[in-house]
Coordinates of C-alpha atoms and ligand atoms in Angstrom, one line a residue:
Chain A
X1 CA -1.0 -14.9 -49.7
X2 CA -2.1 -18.2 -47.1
X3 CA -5.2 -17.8 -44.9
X4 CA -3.1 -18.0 -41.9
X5 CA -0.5 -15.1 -42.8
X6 CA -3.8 -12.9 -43.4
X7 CA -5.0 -14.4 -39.9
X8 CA -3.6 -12.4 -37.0
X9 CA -4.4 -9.2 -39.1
X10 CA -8.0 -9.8 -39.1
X11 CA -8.8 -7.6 -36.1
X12 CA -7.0 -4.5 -37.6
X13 CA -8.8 -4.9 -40.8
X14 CA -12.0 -5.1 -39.3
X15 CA -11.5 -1.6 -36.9
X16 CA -9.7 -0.2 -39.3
X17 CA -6.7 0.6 -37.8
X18 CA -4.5 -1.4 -40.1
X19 CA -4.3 -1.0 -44.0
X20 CA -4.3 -4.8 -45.2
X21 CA -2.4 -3.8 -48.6
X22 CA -3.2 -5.0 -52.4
X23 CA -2.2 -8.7 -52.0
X24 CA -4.3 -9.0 -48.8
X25 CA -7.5 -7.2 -50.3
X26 CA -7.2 -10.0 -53.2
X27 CA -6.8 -12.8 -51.4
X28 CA -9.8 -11.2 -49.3
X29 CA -11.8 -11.0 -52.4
X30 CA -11.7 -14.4 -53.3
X31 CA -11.6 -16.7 -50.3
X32 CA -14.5 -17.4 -48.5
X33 CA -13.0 -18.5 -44.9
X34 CA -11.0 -14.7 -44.6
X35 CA -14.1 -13.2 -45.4
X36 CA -16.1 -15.3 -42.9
X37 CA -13.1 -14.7 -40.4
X38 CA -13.4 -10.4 -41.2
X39 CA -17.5 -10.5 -41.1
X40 CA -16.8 -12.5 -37.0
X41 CA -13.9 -9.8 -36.0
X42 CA -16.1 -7.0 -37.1
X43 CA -18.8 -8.0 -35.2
X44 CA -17.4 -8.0 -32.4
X45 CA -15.7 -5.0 -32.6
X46 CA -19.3 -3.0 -33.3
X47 CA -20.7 -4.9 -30.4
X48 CA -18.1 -3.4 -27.8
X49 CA -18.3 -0.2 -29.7
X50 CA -22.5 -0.3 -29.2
X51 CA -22.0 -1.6 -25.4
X52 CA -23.2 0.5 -22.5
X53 CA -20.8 1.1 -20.1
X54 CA -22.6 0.3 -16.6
X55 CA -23.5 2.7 -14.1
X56 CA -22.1 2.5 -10.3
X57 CA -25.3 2.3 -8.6
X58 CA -26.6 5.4 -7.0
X59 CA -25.2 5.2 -3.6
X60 CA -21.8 4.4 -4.4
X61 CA -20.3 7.7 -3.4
X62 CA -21.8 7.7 -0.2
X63 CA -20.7 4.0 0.3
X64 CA -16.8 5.3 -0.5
X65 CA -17.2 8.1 2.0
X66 CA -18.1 5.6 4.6
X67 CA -15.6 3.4 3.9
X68 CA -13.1 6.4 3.9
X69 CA -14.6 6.9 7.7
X70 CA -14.4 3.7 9.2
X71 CA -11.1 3.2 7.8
X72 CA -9.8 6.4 9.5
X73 CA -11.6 5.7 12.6
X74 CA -10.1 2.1 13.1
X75 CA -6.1 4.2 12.2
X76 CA -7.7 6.1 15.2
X77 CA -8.0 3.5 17.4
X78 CA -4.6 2.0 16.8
X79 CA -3.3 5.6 17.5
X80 CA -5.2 6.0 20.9
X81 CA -4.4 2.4 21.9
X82 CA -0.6 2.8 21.1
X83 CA -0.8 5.6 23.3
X84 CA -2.7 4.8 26.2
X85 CA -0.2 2.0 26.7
X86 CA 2.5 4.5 26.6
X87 CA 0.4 6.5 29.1
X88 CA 0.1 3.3 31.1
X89 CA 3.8 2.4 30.6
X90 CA 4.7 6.1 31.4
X91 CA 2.3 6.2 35.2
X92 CA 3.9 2.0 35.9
X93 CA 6.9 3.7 35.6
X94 CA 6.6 6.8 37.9
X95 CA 5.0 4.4 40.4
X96 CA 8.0 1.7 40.2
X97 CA 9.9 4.7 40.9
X98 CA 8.2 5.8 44.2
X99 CA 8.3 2.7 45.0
X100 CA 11.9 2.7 44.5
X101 CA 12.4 5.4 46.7
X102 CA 10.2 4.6 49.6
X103 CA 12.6 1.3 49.0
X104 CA 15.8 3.3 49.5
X105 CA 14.4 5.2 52.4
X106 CA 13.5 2.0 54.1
X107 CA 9.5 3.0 54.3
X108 CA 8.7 -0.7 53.0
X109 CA 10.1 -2.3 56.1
X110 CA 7.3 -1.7 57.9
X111 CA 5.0 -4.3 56.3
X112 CA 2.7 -6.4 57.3
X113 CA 2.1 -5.4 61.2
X114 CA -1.3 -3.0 60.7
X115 CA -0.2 -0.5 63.8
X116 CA 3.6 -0.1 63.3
X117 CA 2.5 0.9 59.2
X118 CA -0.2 3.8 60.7
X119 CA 2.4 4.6 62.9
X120 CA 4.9 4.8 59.9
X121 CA 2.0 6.6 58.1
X122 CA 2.5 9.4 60.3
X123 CA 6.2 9.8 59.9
X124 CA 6.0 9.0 55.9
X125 CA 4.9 12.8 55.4
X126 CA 7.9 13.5 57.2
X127 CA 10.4 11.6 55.4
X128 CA 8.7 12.0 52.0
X129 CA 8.7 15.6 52.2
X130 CA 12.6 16.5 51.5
X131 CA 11.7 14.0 47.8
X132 CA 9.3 16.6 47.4
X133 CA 11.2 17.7 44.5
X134 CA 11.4 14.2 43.1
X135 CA 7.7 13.7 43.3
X136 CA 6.6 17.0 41.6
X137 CA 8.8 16.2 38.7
X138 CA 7.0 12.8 38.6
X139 CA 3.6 14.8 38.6
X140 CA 4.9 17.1 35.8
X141 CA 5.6 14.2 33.5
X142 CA 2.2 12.9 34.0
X143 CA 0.5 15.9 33.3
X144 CA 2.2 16.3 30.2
X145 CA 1.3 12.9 29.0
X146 CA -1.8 13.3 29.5
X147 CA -2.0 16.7 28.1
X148 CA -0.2 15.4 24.8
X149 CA -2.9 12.6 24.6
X150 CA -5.5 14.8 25.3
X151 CA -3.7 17.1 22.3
X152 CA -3.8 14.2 20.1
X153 CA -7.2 13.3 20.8
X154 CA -8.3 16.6 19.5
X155 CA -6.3 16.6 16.8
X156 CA -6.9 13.4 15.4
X157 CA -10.8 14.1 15.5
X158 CA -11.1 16.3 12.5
Chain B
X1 CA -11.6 16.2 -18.3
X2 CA -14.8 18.8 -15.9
X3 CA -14.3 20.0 -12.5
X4 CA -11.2 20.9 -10.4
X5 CA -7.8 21.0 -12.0
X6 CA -6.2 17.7 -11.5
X7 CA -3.1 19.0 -9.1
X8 CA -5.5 21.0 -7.3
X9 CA -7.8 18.7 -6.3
X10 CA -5.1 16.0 -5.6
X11 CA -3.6 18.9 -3.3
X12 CA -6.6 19.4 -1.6
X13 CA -7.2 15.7 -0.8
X14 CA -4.0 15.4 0.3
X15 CA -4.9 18.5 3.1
X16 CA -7.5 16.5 4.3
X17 CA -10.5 18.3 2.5
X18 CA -13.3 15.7 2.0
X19 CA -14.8 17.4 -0.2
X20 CA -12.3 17.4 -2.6
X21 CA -11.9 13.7 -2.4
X22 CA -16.0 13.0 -3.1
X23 CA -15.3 15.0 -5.9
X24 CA -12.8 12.7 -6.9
X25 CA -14.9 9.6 -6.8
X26 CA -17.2 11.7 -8.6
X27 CA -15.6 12.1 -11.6
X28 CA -13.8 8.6 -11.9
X29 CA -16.6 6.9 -10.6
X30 CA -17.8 5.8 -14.2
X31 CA -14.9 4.4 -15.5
X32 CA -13.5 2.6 -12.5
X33 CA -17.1 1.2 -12.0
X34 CA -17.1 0.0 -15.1
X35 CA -13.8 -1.6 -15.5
X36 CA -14.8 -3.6 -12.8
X37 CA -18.2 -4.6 -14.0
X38 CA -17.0 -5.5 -17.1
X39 CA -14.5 -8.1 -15.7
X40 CA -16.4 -9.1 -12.5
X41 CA -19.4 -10.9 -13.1
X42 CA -21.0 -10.7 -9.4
X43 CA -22.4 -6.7 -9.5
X44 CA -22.1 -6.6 -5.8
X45 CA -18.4 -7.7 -5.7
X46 CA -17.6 -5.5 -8.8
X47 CA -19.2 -2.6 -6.7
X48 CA -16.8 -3.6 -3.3
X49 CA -14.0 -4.0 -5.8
X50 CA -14.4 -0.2 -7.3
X51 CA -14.8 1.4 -4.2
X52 CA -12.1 -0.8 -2.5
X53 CA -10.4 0.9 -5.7
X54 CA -11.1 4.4 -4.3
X55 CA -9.8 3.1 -0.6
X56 CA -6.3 2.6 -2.2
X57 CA -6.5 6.1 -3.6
X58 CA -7.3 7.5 -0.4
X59 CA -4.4 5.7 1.3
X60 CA -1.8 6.6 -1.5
X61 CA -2.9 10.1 -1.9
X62 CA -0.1 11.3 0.8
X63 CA 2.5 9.5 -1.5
X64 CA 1.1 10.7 -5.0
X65 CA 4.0 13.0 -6.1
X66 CA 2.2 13.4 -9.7
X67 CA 5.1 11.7 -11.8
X68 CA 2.0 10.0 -13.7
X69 CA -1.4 11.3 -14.3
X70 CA -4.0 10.6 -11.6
X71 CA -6.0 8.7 -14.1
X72 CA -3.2 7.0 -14.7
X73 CA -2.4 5.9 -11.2
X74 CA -6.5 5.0 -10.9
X75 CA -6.6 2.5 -14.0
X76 CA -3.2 0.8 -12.4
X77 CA -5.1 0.4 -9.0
X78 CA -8.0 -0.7 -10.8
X79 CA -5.9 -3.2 -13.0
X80 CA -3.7 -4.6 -9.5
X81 CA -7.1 -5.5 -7.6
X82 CA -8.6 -7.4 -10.6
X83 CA -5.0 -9.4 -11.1
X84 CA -5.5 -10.0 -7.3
X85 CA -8.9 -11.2 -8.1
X86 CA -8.4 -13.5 -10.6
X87 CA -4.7 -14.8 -10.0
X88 CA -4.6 -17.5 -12.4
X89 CA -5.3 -14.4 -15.4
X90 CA -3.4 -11.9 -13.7
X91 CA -0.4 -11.7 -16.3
X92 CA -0.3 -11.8 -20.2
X93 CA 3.4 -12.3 -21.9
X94 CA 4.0 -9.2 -23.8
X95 CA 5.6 -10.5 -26.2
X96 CA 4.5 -14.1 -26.3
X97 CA 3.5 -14.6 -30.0
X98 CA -0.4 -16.1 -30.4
X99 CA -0.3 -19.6 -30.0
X100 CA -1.6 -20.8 -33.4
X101 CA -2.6 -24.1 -32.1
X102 CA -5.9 -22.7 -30.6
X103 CA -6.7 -21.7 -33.4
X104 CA -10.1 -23.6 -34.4
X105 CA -10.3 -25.5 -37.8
X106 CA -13.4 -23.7 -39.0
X107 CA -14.4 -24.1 -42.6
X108 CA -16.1 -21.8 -44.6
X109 CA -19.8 -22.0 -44.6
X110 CA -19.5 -24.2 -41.5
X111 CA -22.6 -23.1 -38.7
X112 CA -22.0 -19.7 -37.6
X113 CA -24.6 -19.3 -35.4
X114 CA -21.6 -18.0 -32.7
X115 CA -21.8 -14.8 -34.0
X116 CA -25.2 -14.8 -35.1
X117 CA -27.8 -14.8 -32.9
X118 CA -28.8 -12.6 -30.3
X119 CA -27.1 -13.8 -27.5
X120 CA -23.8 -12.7 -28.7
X121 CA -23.8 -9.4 -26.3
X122 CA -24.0 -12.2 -23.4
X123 CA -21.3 -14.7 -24.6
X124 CA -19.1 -11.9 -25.5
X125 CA -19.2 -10.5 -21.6
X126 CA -18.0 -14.3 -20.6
X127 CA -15.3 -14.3 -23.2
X128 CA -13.8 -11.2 -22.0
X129 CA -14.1 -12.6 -18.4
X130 CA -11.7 -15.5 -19.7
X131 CA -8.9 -13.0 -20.8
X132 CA -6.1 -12.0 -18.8
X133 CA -6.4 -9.4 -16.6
X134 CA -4.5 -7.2 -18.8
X135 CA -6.2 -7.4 -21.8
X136 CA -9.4 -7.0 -20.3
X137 CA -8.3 -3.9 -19.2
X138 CA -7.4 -3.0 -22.3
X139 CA -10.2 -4.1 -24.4
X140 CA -13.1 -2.3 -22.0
X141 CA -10.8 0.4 -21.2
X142 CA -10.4 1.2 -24.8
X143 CA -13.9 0.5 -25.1
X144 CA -15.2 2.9 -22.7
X145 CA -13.6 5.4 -24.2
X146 CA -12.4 7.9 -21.9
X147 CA -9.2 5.9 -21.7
X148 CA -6.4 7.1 -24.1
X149 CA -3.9 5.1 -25.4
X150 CA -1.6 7.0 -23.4
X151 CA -3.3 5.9 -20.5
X152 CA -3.8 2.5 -20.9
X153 CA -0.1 2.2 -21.7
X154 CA 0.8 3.5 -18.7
X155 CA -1.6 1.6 -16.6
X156 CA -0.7 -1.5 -17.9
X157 CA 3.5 -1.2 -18.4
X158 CA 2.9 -1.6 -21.8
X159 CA 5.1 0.0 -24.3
X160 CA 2.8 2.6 -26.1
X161 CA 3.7 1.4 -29.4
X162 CA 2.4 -2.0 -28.6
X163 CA -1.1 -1.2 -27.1
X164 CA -2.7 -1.4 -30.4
X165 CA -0.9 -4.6 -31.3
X166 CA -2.0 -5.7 -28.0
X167 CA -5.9 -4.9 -28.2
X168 CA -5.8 -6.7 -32.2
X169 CA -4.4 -9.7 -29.9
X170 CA -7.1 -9.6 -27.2
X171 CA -9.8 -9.5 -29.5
X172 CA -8.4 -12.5 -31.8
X173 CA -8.5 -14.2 -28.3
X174 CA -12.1 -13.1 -28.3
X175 CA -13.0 -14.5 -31.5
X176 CA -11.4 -17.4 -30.9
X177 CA -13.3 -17.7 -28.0
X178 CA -16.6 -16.5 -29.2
X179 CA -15.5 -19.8 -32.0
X180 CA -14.6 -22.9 -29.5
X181 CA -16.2 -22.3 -26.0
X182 CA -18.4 -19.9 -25.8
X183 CA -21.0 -21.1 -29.1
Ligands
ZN201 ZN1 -8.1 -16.9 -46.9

């Protein structure tokens, strides 16, 4: 047997998890650079076995935790910023809509001239009040939005 | 392993229950700890690194469906985030054969103060630092103890048959090591 067949053995030889066989003890025996070779591997093998495995330092838990927290709290803030703009989107859309029907019923003619829009201020409850089914449904789909943020709010604050 | 059944106390992390998850970090503290330590030389980042370890668990929890062992799962975090560390060592052929030109021409009788002196403990935390990512793993997983075979199979993708074979390589690398660039 050659140095270098006994070579990538070494390392089970020295932690004894391989059996190096007859041919491999005797070569073992008598040559001085597989014996050097077996003296290095076992060395290191008893100084990993010796180490101490280091210790998280004491307030690493805690640390975790409060990584844990601030991670959740920042998910919150994505959630509750996602939903505000919905909210937002939600009231820019019930207002386009009024405005849309103040359009239709030709209440935005009367810019501009200060007296002729009190005047039309007058008459607007009026005219507005047969939409008076339009504009409660408008209401009810705010309230809701803001009740299912307000719902999420809670929710999301365990 | 002591404490809450594993199932159980994954269930209850997945509900939300923080107490169940500090438990967690508890009892894999240790190991994860010092996986990192072993392989990251900086204590502070080592110590961002582990709990940054615990992060990922806490995020994946929902989508742990317990096909491997939680330890498992922990020790293949662990391994990812020190591949993403150190990207030039993140990947070790498995079935590259040792290259047999590193090997250094000692002779016998030649100066072996490498492995003589006391300083050994010291050059031996640099050498593993210099082995890739993988067989770090392995050697200061196994090393630990606490990690089975089993485990660090899995962790690693490694056939189990081939983990030993593997660790005999890692620590040749060592020696080597230890011999040319770390005297
Ligand atoms: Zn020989």
């Amino acid at each position: 047997m050659r140095c270098e067949e006994l070579e990538p053995i070494i390392e089970g030889l020295a932690d004894g998890t391989a059996d190096p066989g007859a041919e491999a003890r005797a070569h073992l025996a008598g040559c001085a650079l597989c014996t050097r070779r077996g003296s290095q591997a076992r060395a290191i093998h008893e100084l990993l076995v010796r180490r101490e495995a280091p210790a998280p330092p004491p307030g690493f838990t805690a640390g975790v935790m409060a990584r844990v927290q601030r991670q959740r709290w920042r998910a919150e803030r994505a959630v509750d910023l996602g939903f505000n703009l919905a909210v937002a989107a939600g009231v820019l859309l019930i207002v386009a809509g009024g405005v849309g029907l103040a359009w239709s019923l030709g209440l935005l003619r009367i810019q501009a001239n200060l007296a002729v829009l009190l005047e039309a201020g007058a008459r607007l409850g009026g005219r507005v009040a047969p939409q008076a089914q339009t504009i409660g449904v408008a209401g009810l789909l705010l309230t809701m939005a803001l009740g299912l943020w307000w719902w999420a709010e809670a929710d999301s604050s365990f | 392993m002591r404490g809450t059944p594993e199932h159980e106390l994954v269930e209850r992390c997945r509900n939300g229950d923080e107490t169940a998850f500090r438990e967690l970090v508890e009892q894999y503290k240790g190991l994860v700890f010092a996986i990192m330590a072993r392989s990251v030389a900086e204590p502070a980042r080592a110590e961002e690194l582990a709990q940054e370890a615990f992060l990922r668990v806490h995020q994946g929890l929902p989508y742990f469906r317990g096909e491997a062992r939680l330890s498992t799962w922990i020790y293949r975090i662990v391994a990812n985030l020190l591949a993403q560390e150190r990207p030039d060592l993140a990947t070790v052929s498995l079935d590259a054969t040792f290259d047999d030109s590193d090997e250094p021409r000692v002779q016998p009788g030649a100066d072996d103060r490498a492995f003589g002196d006391m300083m050994l403990r010291d050059r031996l935390d640099k050498a593993i630092r210099r082995l890739p990512v993988p067989y770090q793993v392995l050697v200061n997983g196994h090393y630990l103890k606490g990690l089975r075979y089993e485990d660090l199979a899995e962790a690693l993708n490694m056939p189990m048959g081939t983990v030993k074979t593997h660790l005999h390589r890692a620590k040749r690398q060592l020696r080597h090591l230890l011999e040319t660039e770390f005297r």
